[in-house]
Coordinates of C-alpha atoms and ligand atoms in Angstrom, one line a residue:
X1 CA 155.6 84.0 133.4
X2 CA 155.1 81.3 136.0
X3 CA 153.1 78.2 135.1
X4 CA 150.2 78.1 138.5
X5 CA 148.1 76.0 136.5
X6 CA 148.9 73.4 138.9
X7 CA 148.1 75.3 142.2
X8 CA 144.0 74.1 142.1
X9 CA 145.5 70.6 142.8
X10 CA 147.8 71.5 145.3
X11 CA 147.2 71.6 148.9
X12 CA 147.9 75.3 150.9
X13 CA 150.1 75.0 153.4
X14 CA 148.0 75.1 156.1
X15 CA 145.6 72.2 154.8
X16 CA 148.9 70.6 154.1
X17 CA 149.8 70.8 157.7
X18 CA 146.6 69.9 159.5
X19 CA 146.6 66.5 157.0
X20 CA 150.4 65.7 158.0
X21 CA 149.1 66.1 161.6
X22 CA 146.3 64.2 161.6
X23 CA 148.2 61.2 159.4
X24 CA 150.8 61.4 162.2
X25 CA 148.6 60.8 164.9
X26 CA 146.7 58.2 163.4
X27 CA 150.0 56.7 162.9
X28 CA 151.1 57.0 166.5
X29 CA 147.9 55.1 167.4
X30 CA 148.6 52.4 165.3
X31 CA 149.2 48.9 167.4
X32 CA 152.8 48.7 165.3
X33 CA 154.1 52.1 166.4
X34 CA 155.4 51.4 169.7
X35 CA 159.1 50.5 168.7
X36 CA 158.7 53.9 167.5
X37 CA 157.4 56.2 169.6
X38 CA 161.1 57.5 170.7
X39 CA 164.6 58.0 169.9
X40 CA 166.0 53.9 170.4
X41 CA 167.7 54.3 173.7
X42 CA 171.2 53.8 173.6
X43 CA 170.9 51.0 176.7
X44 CA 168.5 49.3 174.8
X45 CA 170.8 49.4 171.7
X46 CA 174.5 50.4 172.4
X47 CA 175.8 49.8 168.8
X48 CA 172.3 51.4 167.3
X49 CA 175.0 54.8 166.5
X50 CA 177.6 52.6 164.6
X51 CA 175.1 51.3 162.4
X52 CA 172.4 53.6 161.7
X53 CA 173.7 57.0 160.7
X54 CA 170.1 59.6 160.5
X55 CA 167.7 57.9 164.0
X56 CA 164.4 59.2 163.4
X57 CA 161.3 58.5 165.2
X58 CA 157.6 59.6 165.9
X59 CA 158.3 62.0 168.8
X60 CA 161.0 63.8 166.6
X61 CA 158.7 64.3 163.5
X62 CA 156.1 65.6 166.0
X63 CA 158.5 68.0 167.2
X64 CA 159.5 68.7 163.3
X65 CA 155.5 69.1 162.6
X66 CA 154.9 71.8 165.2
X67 CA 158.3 73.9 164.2
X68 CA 156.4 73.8 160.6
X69 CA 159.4 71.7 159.0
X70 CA 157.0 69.6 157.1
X71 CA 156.4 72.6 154.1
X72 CA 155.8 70.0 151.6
X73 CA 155.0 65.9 151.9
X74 CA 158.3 64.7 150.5
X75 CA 160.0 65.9 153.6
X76 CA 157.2 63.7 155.2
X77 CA 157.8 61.1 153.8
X78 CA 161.5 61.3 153.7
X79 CA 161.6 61.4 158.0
X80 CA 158.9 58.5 157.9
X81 CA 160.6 56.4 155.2
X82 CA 163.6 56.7 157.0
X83 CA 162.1 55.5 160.8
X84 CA 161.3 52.4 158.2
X85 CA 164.3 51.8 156.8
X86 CA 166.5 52.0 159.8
X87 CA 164.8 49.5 161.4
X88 CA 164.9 47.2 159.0
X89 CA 168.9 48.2 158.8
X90 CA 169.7 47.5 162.5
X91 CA 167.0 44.2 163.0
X92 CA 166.3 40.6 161.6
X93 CA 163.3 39.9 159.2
X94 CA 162.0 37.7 162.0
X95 CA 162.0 40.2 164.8
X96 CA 159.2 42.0 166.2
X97 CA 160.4 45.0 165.6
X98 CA 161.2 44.6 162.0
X99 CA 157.5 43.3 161.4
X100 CA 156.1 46.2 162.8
X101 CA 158.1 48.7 160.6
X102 CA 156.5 46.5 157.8
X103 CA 153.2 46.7 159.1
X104 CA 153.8 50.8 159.8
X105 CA 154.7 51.2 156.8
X106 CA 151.7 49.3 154.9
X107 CA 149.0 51.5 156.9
X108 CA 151.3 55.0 156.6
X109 CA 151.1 54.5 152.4
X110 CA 147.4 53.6 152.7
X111 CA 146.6 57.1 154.7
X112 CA 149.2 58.8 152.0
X113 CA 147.0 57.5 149.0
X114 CA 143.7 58.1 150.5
X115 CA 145.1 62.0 151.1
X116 CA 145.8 62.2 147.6
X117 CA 149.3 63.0 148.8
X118 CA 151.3 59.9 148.0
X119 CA 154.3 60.1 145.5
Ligands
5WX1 C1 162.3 50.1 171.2 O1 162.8 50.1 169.8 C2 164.0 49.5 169.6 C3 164.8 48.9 170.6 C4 166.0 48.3 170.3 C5 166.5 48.3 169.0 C6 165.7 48.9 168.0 O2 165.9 49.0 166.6 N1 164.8 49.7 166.1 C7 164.0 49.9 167.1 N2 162.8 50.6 166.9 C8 164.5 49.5 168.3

């Protein structure tokens, strides 16, 4: 016998979905997310592929979000962590771009608690 107790608690997919689109969005709006917004262009970053295995960016999880790839949060969280952690892989604490993803990421938890879906 399966254990559902939990199942009043959890979200149904499609409520899932629409509150991983609408955090995404919100995100995409945010004055920090222009670094990324897209895949880092190899001209603007010809060594980006020798240091930073798994590139992830907004446009990608959008793309990921409509193919229904997001079937529970901690794949959510895994793509967004990760646009976080590569750029603070590849750039200096004191560059823009590495302030941003600080800033990104600081706003992205706050929407995850306030969805009652952080970790
Ligand atoms: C436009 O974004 C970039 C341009 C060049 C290097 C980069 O590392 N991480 C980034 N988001 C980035």
């Amino acid at each position: 016998k399966v254990d559902n107790t939990h199942k009043e608690t959890e979200m149904d997919s499609e409520q899932l979905h629409s509150t991983l689109k609408n955090i995404l969005m919100l995100i995409k709006n945010h004055q920090s997310a222009w670094p990324f917004q897209k895949p880092v262009d190899k001209n603007e970053a010809p060594d980006y592929l020798d240091h930073i295995r798994f590139p992830m960016d907004l446009k990608t999880m959008s793309e990921r979000l409509k193919n229904r790839y997001y079937c529970n949060k901690r794949l959510f969280i895994a793509d967004m962590n990760r646009i976080f952690t590569n750029c603070r892989a590849y750039n200096q604490p004191d560059t823009d771009y590495y302030k941003c993803a600080n800033s990104l990421e600081k706003f992205f938890q706050s929407k995850m608690k306030e969805s009652n879906l952080w970790d």
